[in-house]
Coordinates of N, CA, C and O in Angstrom, one line a residue:
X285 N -5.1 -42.7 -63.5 CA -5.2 -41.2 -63.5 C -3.9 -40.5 -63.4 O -2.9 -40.9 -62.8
X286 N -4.1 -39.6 -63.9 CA -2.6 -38.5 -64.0 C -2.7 -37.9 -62.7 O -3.6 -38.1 -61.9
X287 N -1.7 -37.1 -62.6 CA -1.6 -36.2 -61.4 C -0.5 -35.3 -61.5 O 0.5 -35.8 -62.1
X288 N -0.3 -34.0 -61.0 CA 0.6 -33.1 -61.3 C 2.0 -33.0 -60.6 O 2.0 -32.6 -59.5
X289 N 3.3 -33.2 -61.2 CA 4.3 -33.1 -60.4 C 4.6 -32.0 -59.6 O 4.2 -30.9 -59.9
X290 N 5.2 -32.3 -58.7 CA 5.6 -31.3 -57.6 C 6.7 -30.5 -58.5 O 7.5 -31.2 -59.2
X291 N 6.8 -29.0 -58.5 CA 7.5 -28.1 -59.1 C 7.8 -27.4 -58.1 O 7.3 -27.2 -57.0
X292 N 9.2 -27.1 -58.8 CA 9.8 -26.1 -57.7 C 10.4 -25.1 -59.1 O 11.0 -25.6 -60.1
X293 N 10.1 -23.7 -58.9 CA 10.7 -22.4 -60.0 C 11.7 -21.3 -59.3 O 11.7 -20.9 -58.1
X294 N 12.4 -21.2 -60.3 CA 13.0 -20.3 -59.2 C 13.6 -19.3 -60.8 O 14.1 -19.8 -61.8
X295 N 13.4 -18.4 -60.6 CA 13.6 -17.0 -61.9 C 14.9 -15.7 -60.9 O 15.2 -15.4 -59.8
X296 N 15.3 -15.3 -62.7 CA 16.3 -15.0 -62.4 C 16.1 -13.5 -63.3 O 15.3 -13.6 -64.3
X297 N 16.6 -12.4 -63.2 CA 16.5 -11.6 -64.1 C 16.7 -11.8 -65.7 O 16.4 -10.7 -66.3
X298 N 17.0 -13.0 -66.8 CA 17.2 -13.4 -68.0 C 16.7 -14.8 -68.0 O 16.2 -15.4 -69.0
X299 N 16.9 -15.4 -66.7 CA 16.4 -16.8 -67.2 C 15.5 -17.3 -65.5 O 15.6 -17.1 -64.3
X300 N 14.9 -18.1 -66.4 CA 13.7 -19.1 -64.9 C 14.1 -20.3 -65.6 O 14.4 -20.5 -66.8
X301 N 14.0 -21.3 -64.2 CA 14.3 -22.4 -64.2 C 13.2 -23.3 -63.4 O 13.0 -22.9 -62.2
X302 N 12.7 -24.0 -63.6 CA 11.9 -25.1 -63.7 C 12.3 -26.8 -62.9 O 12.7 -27.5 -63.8
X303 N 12.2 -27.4 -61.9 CA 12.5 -28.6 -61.6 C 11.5 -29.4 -61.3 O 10.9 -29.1 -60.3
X304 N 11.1 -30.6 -62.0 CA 10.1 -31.3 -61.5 C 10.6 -32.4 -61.5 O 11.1 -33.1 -62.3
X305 N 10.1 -32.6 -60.0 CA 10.6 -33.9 -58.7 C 9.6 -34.8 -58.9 O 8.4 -34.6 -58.7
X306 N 10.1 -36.1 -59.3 CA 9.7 -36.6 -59.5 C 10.8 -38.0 -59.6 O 11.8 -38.0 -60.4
X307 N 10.5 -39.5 -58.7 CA 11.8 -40.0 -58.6 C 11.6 -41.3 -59.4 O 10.6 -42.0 -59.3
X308 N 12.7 -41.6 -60.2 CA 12.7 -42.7 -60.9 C 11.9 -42.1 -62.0 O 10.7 -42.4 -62.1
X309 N 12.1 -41.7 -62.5 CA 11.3 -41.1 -63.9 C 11.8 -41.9 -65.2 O 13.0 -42.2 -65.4
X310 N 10.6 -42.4 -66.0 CA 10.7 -42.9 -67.3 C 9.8 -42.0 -68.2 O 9.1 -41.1 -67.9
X311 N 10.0 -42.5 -69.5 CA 9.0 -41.6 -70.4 C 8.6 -39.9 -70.5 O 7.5 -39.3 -70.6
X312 N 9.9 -39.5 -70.5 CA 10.0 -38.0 -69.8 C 9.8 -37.1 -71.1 O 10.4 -37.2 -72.2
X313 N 9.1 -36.4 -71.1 CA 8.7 -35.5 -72.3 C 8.7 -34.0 -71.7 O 8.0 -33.5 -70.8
X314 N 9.5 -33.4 -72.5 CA 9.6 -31.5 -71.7 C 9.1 -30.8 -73.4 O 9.9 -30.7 -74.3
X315 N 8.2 -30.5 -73.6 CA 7.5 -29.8 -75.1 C 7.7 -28.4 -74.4 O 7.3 -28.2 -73.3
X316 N 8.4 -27.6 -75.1 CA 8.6 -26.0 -74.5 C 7.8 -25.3 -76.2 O 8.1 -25.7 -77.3
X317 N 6.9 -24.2 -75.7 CA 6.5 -23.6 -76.4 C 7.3 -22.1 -77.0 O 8.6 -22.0 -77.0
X318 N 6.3 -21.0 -77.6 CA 6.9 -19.9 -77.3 C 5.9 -19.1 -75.7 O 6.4 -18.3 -74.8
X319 N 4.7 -19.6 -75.7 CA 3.9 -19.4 -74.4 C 3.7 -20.5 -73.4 O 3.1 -20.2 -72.4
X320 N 4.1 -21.8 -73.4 CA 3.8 -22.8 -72.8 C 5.0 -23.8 -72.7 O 5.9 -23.8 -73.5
X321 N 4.9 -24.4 -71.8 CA 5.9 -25.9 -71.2 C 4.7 -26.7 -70.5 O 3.9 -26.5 -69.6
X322 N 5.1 -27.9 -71.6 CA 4.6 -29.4 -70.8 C 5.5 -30.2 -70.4 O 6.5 -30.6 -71.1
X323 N 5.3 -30.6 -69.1 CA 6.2 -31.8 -68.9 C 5.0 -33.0 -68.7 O 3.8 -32.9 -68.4
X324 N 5.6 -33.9 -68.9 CA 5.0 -35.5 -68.6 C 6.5 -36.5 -68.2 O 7.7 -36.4 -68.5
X325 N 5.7 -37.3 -67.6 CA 6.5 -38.9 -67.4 C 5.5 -39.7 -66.5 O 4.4 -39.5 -66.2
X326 N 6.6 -40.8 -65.9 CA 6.0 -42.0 -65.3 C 6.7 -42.1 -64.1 O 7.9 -41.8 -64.2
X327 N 6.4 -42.5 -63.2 CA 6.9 -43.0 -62.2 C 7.6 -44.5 -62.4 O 7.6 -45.2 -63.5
X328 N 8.1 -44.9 -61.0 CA 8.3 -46.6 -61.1 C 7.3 -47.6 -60.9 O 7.3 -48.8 -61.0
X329 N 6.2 -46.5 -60.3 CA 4.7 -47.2 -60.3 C 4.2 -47.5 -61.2 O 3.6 -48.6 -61.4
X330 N 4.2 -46.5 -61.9 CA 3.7 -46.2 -63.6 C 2.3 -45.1 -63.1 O 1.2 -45.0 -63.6
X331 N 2.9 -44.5 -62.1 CA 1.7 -43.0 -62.0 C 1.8 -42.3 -63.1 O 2.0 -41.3 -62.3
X332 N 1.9 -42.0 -63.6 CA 1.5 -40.7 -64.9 C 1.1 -39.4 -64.3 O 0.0 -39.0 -63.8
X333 N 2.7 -38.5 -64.3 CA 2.9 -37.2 -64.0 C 2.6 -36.5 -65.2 O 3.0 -36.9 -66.3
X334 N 1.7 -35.1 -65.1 CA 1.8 -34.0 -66.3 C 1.2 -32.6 -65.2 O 0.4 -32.4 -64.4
X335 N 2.5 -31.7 -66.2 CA 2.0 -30.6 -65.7 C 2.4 -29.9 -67.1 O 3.4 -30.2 -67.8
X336 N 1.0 -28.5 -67.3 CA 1.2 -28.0 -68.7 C 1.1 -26.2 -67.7 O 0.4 -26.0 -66.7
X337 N 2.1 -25.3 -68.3 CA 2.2 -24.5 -67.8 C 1.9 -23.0 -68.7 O 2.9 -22.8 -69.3
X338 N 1.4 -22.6 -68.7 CA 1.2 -21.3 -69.5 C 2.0 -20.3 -69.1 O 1.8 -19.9 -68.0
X339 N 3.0 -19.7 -69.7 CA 3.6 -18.5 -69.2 C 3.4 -17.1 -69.7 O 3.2 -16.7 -70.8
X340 N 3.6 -16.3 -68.5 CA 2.7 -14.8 -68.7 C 3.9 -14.2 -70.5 O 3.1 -13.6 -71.2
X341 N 4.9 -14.3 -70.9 CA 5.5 -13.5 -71.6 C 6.4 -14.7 -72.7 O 6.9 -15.7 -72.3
X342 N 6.4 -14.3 -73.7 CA 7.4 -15.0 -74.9 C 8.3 -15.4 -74.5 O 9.0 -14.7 -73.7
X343 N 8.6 -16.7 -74.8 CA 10.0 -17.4 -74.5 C 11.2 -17.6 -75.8 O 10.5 -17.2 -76.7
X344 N 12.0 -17.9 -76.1 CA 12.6 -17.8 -77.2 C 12.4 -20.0 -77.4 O 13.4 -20.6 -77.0
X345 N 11.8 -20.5 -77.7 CA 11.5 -22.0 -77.5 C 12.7 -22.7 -78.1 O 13.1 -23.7 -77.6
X346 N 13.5 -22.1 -79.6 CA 14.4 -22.6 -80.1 C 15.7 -22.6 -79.9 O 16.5 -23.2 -80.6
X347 N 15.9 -21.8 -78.9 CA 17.4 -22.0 -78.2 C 17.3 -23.1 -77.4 O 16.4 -23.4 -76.5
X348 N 18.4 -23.8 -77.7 CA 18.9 -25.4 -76.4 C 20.2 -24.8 -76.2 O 21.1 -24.4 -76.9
X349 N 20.2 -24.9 -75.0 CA 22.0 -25.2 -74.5 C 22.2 -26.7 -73.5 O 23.4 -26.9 -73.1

């Protein structure tokens, strides 16, 4: 069974930031939408972390820095 990583957010007047704790991570997947962010991975147990997040307002998804 999956289960949800522990998040920590912290927003800023132009940008929010996102950290999920989670230690020894493999198989890390971050899918950012223009309304949503998924993250997934694995532990060193092989627990299966996912958290899918809806956000209230448009994100620009295609900017990377």
């Amino acid at each position: 069974p999956r289960q949800p990583a522990k998040t920590l957010w912290y927003d800023r007047p132009r940008y929010v930031f996102l950290e999920f704790c989670v230690e020894d991570s493999t198989d890390v997947r971050v899918d950012i939408g223009d309304q949503r962010l998924v993250f997934s991975c694995k532990n060193a147990d092989g627990v299966e972390f996912y958290n899918e997040i809806n956000l209230y307002a448009r994100v620009n998804s295609k900017v990377r820095r």
